[in-house]
Structure formats: C-alpha cells, structure tokens
Tab-separated table of C-alpha atoms and ligand atoms in Angstrom:
chain	number	residue	atom	x	y	z
A	1	UNK	CA	25.053	0.588	-7.131
A	2	UNK	CA	21.357	0.926	-6.339
A	3	UNK	CA	19.163	-2.141	-6.731
A	4	UNK	CA	15.446	-2.869	-6.790
A	5	UNK	CA	13.841	-6.090	-5.617
A	6	UNK	CA	10.255	-7.323	-5.266
A	7	UNK	CA	8.924	-9.428	-2.389
A	8	UNK	CA	5.707	-11.027	-3.654
A	9	UNK	CA	4.304	-11.922	-0.244
A	10	UNK	CA	4.890	-10.995	3.408
A	11	UNK	CA	5.422	-14.768	3.917
A	12	UNK	CA	8.672	-14.389	1.952
A	13	UNK	CA	9.985	-11.451	3.958
A	14	UNK	CA	12.247	-13.662	6.080
A	15	UNK	CA	14.360	-14.112	2.922
A	16	UNK	CA	15.069	-10.371	2.662
A	17	UNK	CA	17.414	-8.123	4.584
A	18	UNK	CA	15.528	-4.862	4.998
A	19	UNK	CA	18.269	-2.969	6.787
A	20	UNK	CA	19.834	-0.195	4.755
A	21	UNK	CA	16.898	-0.355	2.311
A	22	UNK	CA	13.849	1.650	1.483
A	23	UNK	CA	10.754	-0.553	1.523
A	24	UNK	CA	7.672	0.438	-0.450
A	25	UNK	CA	4.666	-1.496	0.857
A	26	UNK	CA	1.778	-1.885	-1.556
A	27	UNK	CA	-1.758	-3.196	-1.226
A	28	UNK	CA	-3.480	-1.715	-4.269
A	29	UNK	CA	-6.839	-3.295	-3.336
A	30	UNK	CA	-7.259	-1.536	-1.087
A	31	UNK	CA	-5.324	-0.836	2.108
A	32	UNK	CA	-2.469	1.332	0.885
A	33	UNK	CA	-4.729	3.092	-1.635
A	34	UNK	CA	-7.089	3.963	1.231
A	35	UNK	CA	-4.226	5.160	3.440
A	36	UNK	CA	-2.911	7.452	0.717
A	37	UNK	CA	-6.451	8.787	0.217
A	38	UNK	CA	-6.804	9.371	3.970
A	39	UNK	CA	-3.584	11.382	4.179
A	40	UNK	CA	-4.533	13.350	1.073
A	41	UNK	CA	-7.762	14.298	2.846
A	42	UNK	CA	-6.054	15.568	5.964
A	43	UNK	CA	-5.570	12.622	8.325
A	44	UNK	CA	-2.675	13.410	10.644
A	45	UNK	CA	-1.422	9.944	11.508
A	46	UNK	CA	-2.343	6.278	11.108
A	47	UNK	CA	-1.328	3.277	13.163
A	48	UNK	CA	-1.494	0.006	11.201
A	49	UNK	CA	-2.078	-2.962	13.507
A	50	UNK	CA	-2.539	-6.668	12.999
A	51	UNK	CA	-5.474	-7.586	15.228
A	52	UNK	CA	-9.036	-6.302	15.542
A	53	UNK	CA	-8.813	-6.075	19.352
A	54	UNK	CA	-5.573	-4.139	19.198
A	55	UNK	CA	-7.192	-1.705	16.794
A	56	UNK	CA	-10.284	-1.216	18.953
A	57	UNK	CA	-8.077	-0.474	21.996
A	58	UNK	CA	-6.922	2.730	20.257
A	59	UNK	CA	-10.443	4.180	20.602
A	60	UNK	CA	-9.737	4.932	24.265
A	61	UNK	CA	-6.706	6.948	23.159
A	62	UNK	CA	-8.918	9.153	20.987
A	63	UNK	CA	-8.233	7.431	17.656
A	64	UNK	CA	-10.842	6.648	15.035
A	65	UNK	CA	-10.802	2.917	14.350
A	66	UNK	CA	-10.854	1.279	10.908
A	67	UNK	CA	-11.114	-2.432	10.244
A	68	UNK	CA	-11.647	-4.744	7.295
A	69	UNK	CA	-11.731	-8.531	7.118
A	70	UNK	CA	-12.282	-10.464	3.900
A	71	UNK	CA	-13.264	-7.309	2.061
A	72	UNK	CA	-15.909	-6.127	4.490
A	73	UNK	CA	-15.963	-3.499	7.210
A	74	UNK	CA	-15.704	-5.174	10.588
A	75	UNK	CA	-18.618	-4.538	12.905
A	76	UNK	CA	-18.294	-1.881	15.579
A	77	UNK	CA	-15.467	0.079	13.928
A	78	UNK	CA	-15.761	3.668	12.701
A	79	UNK	CA	-14.438	3.042	9.203
A	80	UNK	CA	-13.766	0.222	6.772
A	81	UNK	CA	-11.251	0.023	3.944
A	82	UNK	CA	-12.903	1.881	1.087
A	83	UNK	CA	-10.929	4.891	-0.165
A	84	UNK	CA	-14.255	6.724	-0.499
A	85	UNK	CA	-14.836	6.560	3.247
A	86	UNK	CA	-11.638	8.602	3.721
A	87	UNK	CA	-12.786	11.491	1.544
A	88	UNK	CA	-14.864	13.022	4.308
A	89	UNK	CA	-14.005	16.335	5.984
A	90	UNK	CA	-14.653	14.767	9.374
A	91	UNK	CA	-11.340	12.878	9.210
A	92	UNK	CA	-9.216	16.041	8.904
A	93	UNK	CA	-6.572	16.244	11.633
A	94	UNK	CA	-7.599	12.860	13.025
A	95	UNK	CA	-5.508	9.881	14.119
A	96	UNK	CA	-6.717	6.513	12.821
A	97	UNK	CA	-5.836	2.994	13.950
A	98	UNK	CA	-6.386	0.559	11.093
A	99	UNK	CA	-6.304	-3.197	10.631
A	100	UNK	CA	-6.885	-4.984	7.315
A	101	UNK	CA	-6.614	-8.575	6.146
A	102	UNK	CA	-3.204	-8.219	4.489
A	103	UNK	CA	-2.006	-4.635	4.077
A	104	UNK	CA	-1.459	-3.685	7.698
A	105	UNK	CA	0.372	-6.975	8.380
A	106	UNK	CA	2.719	-6.279	5.457
A	107	UNK	CA	3.516	-2.834	6.889
A	108	UNK	CA	4.172	-4.170	10.410
A	109	UNK	CA	6.487	-6.850	9.013
A	110	UNK	CA	8.483	-4.232	7.091
A	111	UNK	CA	9.305	-1.769	9.841
A	112	UNK	CA	12.911	-2.887	10.315
A	113	UNK	CA	13.721	-1.185	6.988
A	114	UNK	CA	15.534	2.179	7.045
A	115	UNK	CA	12.467	3.823	5.534
A	116	UNK	CA	8.980	2.409	4.968
A	117	UNK	CA	6.861	4.121	2.331
A	118	UNK	CA	3.191	3.535	1.543
A	119	UNK	CA	2.716	3.094	-2.187
A	120	UNK	CA	-0.254	2.909	-4.526
A	121	UNK	CA	-1.047	3.899	-8.092
A	122	UNK	CA	-2.762	6.944	-6.591
A	123	UNK	CA	0.605	8.400	-5.494
A	124	UNK	CA	3.058	6.449	-7.679
A	125	UNK	CA	5.011	9.394	-9.126
A	126	UNK	CA	5.408	11.040	-5.706
A	127	UNK	CA	6.616	7.704	-4.296
A	128	UNK	CA	9.137	7.312	-7.131
A	129	UNK	CA	10.511	10.826	-6.512
A	130	UNK	CA	10.714	10.230	-2.774
A	131	UNK	CA	12.505	6.898	-3.225
A	132	UNK	CA	14.997	8.383	-5.709
A	133	UNK	CA	15.871	11.079	-3.172
A	134	UNK	CA	16.803	8.449	-0.574
A	135	UNK	CA	19.595	7.028	-2.796
A	136	UNK	CA	19.242	3.580	-1.247
A	137	UNK	CA	18.341	0.197	-2.679
A	138	UNK	CA	14.632	-0.557	-2.734
A	139	UNK	CA	12.417	-3.517	-1.941
A	140	UNK	CA	8.788	-3.405	-3.031
A	141	UNK	CA	6.749	-5.507	-0.601
A	142	UNK	CA	3.443	-6.774	-1.998
A	143	UNK	CA	0.740	-7.353	0.627
A	144	UNK	CA	-0.647	-10.230	-1.494
A	145	UNK	CA	-3.699	-12.178	-0.260
A	146	UNK	CA	-3.293	-14.364	2.824
A	147	UNK	CA	0.297	-15.105	1.825
A	148	UNK	CA	-0.489	-15.840	-1.814
A	149	UNK	CA	0.723	-13.907	-4.880
A	150	UNK	CA	-1.586	-11.322	-6.371
A	151	UNK	CA	-1.560	-9.524	-9.704
A	152	UNK	CA	-2.523	-5.982	-8.727
A	153	UNK	CA	0.388	-5.449	-6.331
A	154	UNK	CA	2.722	-6.989	-8.930
A	155	UNK	CA	1.507	-4.488	-11.544
A	156	UNK	CA	2.331	-1.670	-9.187
A	157	UNK	CA	5.802	-3.148	-8.592
A	158	UNK	CA	6.455	-3.244	-12.348
A	159	UNK	CA	5.117	0.292	-12.812
A	160	UNK	CA	7.254	1.667	-9.982
A	161	UNK	CA	10.383	-0.073	-11.292
A	162	UNK	CA	9.734	1.564	-14.674
A	163	UNK	CA	9.411	4.987	-13.011
A	164	UNK	CA	12.563	4.507	-10.940
A	165	UNK	CA	14.498	4.052	-14.181
A	166	UNK	CA	17.899	2.690	-15.100
A	167	UNK	CA	19.689	3.978	-11.990
A	168	UNK	CA	18.217	0.936	-10.200
A	169	UNK	CA	19.589	-2.462	-11.167
A	170	UNK	CA	17.109	-5.396	-10.987
A	171	UNK	CA	18.264	-7.553	-8.089
A	172	UNK	CA	16.906	-10.860	-9.424
A	173	UNK	CA	14.136	-12.576	-11.386
A	174	UNK	CA	11.416	-11.268	-9.055
A	175	UNK	CA	12.093	-7.799	-10.451
A	176	UNK	CA	12.229	-9.033	-14.039
A	177	UNK	CA	8.954	-10.902	-13.542
A	178	UNK	CA	7.188	-7.749	-12.331
A	179	UNK	CA	8.520	-5.871	-15.381
A	180	UNK	CA	7.181	-8.513	-17.779
A	181	UNK	CA	3.749	-8.564	-16.134
A	182	UNK	CA	3.534	-4.756	-16.117
A	183	UNK	CA	4.506	-4.611	-19.814
A	184	UNK	CA	1.693	-7.052	-20.601
A	185	UNK	CA	-0.835	-5.090	-18.539
A	186	UNK	CA	-0.050	-1.457	-18.934
A	187	UNK	CA	-2.108	-0.707	-22.050
A	188	UNK	CA	-5.260	-1.581	-20.071
A	189	UNK	CA	-4.604	-2.519	-16.457
A	190	UNK	CA	-8.315	-2.723	-15.626
A	191	UNK	CA	-8.986	-5.306	-18.360
A	192	UNK	CA	-5.815	-7.210	-17.425
A	193	UNK	CA	-7.095	-7.568	-13.859
A	194	UNK	CA	-10.666	-8.525	-14.803
A	195	UNK	CA	-10.185	-12.200	-13.860
A	196	UNK	CA	-7.835	-11.613	-10.926
A	197	UNK	CA	-8.851	-13.118	-7.602
A	198	UNK	CA	-9.359	-9.989	-5.558
A	199	UNK	CA	-11.122	-8.033	-8.297
A	200	UNK	CA	-13.576	-10.948	-8.547
A	201	UNK	CA	-13.830	-11.174	-4.742
A	202	UNK	CA	-14.623	-7.457	-4.479
A	203	UNK	CA	-17.090	-7.686	-7.392
A	204	UNK	CA	-18.976	-10.408	-5.503
A	205	UNK	CA	-19.269	-7.891	-2.648
A	206	UNK	CA	-20.430	-5.240	-5.129
A	207	UNK	CA	-17.236	-3.219	-4.630
A	208	UNK	CA	-16.429	-2.162	-8.204
A	209	UNK	CA	-16.149	1.606	-7.849
A	210	UNK	CA	-13.205	1.177	-5.430
A	211	UNK	CA	-11.309	-0.965	-7.940
A	212	UNK	CA	-11.650	1.645	-10.693
A	213	UNK	CA	-10.573	4.385	-8.311
A	214	UNK	CA	-7.527	2.509	-6.943
A	215	UNK	CA	-6.170	1.781	-10.437
A	216	UNK	CA	-5.700	5.470	-11.334
A	217	UNK	CA	-2.236	7.037	-11.451
A	218	UNK	CA	-1.243	10.164	-9.555
A	219	UNK	CA	-4.509	11.335	-8.074
A	220	UNK	CA	-2.514	12.491	-5.028
A	221	UNK	CA	1.031	13.554	-4.300
A	222	UNK	CA	1.223	12.594	-0.620
A	223	UNK	CA	3.798	10.050	0.538
A	224	UNK	CA	2.942	8.362	3.837
A	225	UNK	CA	6.030	7.101	5.690
A	226	UNK	CA	6.634	5.150	8.882
A	227	UNK	CA	7.868	7.457	11.660
A	228	UNK	CA	8.763	5.104	14.492
A	229	UNK	CA	5.306	4.479	15.939
A	230	UNK	CA	2.909	5.535	13.220
A	231	UNK	CA	2.518	6.586	9.598
A	232	UNK	CA	2.512	10.229	8.730
A	233	UNK	CA	2.981	12.367	5.609
A	234	UNK	CA	6.555	12.941	4.401
A	235	UNK	CA	7.316	16.654	4.339
A	236	UNK	CA	6.589	18.167	0.873
A	237	UNK	CA	10.242	19.221	0.551
A	238	UNK	CA	11.198	15.534	0.706
A	239	UNK	CA	8.714	14.615	-1.990
A	240	UNK	CA	9.254	17.328	-4.667
B	301	LIG	O1	-6.142	-7.245	2.414
B	301	LIG	C1	-6.222	-6.081	2.762
B	301	LIG	O2	-5.462	-5.551	3.551
B	301	LIG	C2	-7.366	-5.281	2.196
B	301	LIG	O3	-6.868	-4.215	1.485
B	301	LIG	C3	-8.327	-6.153	1.462
B	301	LIG	S1	-9.775	-5.339	0.908
B	301	LIG	O4	-9.550	-4.733	-0.369
B	301	LIG	O5	-10.219	-4.375	1.867
B	301	LIG	O6	-10.753	-6.386	0.731
C-alpha cells in the first residue's frame, strides 16, 4: 500500500523515516518556486546549502551564487530568491549555489530519502506524475518559517495529495489536516493567504508580484530532483 504523509516543519523531520520514500520538499514563498523557475529557464544544476559562507565559496568553482535572508537578497551575491530573477537568458546552462532562510535547509535535511523532488504550484502536475511513477510512499516536507508552521506550504501539500489521488492512503492526521485546509482555500488561494505571516512579511518588503506568480498552477513542467550532490532536472521521460 502506498501512503502519503506531511511533515509541517524541518524541525519535525527527526520523527520521520525517509528511507524507502519519495520526499517532495516545498517552499512556495519562494525558494522551491524560484528553483523550478530557474530550471525551466535553462539552469543546469543547483546546489542548495545552509550557510552564506558556504554558498559564496562556490563562486571560485565557477558557480553563480544566490542568497536570501529574511526575504531580502544578501549583499555580495549574484542573485536573490525572486523567481523573476531566474527568468533571464544569462542563467542558461549555469550552475547556481543557493542558500535561503528555510527552503535550502529543508532540502539538505531531506537528502536521506530515496528520491528528493522540488515541488511548487508552478510544477505541481509534473511533480504528481513523477511521484506516481516512483510507486513509493511519499512525504511532503514543508520548509515552514524558522521551524514554525506556515499556510502556503500546507496548501501545496493538500493540493498535491488531491492530485495523487486515492492510490495513496493518508498516513495520519497531518495528511488529513492538509486536505481540510486545502479544501477551505482552493476556491481562492490568494485571498485565503492574505493574512498569512509570510505574505504579510513579503508585502512589507514590497514583494507582491512574486506571491501572485508563485501561487499559479502548472506554469512549468520541469521536475528538479536531488542527484547525489546537486539538484538537476529529471529526464522528460520520467516526468511524462
Ligand atoms: O525561507 C526561504 O527559504 C525563502 O524562500 C524565504 S523568501 O520568500 O525568500 O523570503
């Protein structure tokens, strides 16, 4: 029997056994949405790292460097964490080292899983197809905010569970909770998130366009996956 579970924060990951599972890591606002956008615009590989210094060290190896802390681009790095900054032709074929407040930590903490997939609304149907092809139980890992629950990643979890369908049995109440929240939000996810912490935080920084962009379904069909030392695009044959 295939199951689906939701981990609402990387702080809870010690409670989960990732071996034998597919993990879908999600940070809707904005890390995984930006990564998906980057791959859709031709980036060859990305290395998610935890620390700013570690990220900067990749510059000597010919990588572009991307860094965000508390919603803002960190000084001295080539790129920040807006999906729009990854829509430029200049990133085609490039390798990027990236560190963000929560998303890159969630990815690093998930790499003991059999397969790690980068999910967002922007590629949700492609992710669902890819996961179904693996025929393994799934854990959706929400990047959250500094260890605390967030709504936007939970909405994605509920939406992905719906797309995965009845072949996947909910493992526990975490899954049921995501379903209930998604049902309440899906008629207008933007309005549902209006008072959520990170939407308000980004609005204070005048980052509204990114929120609207990241909440769209199926803008891209790329599926970034962890390949031992970095993220790269899953082959199209594995996605269709
Ligand atoms: O927390 C993260 O990893 C970021 O995605 C946060 S932000 O949207 O760039 O502020």
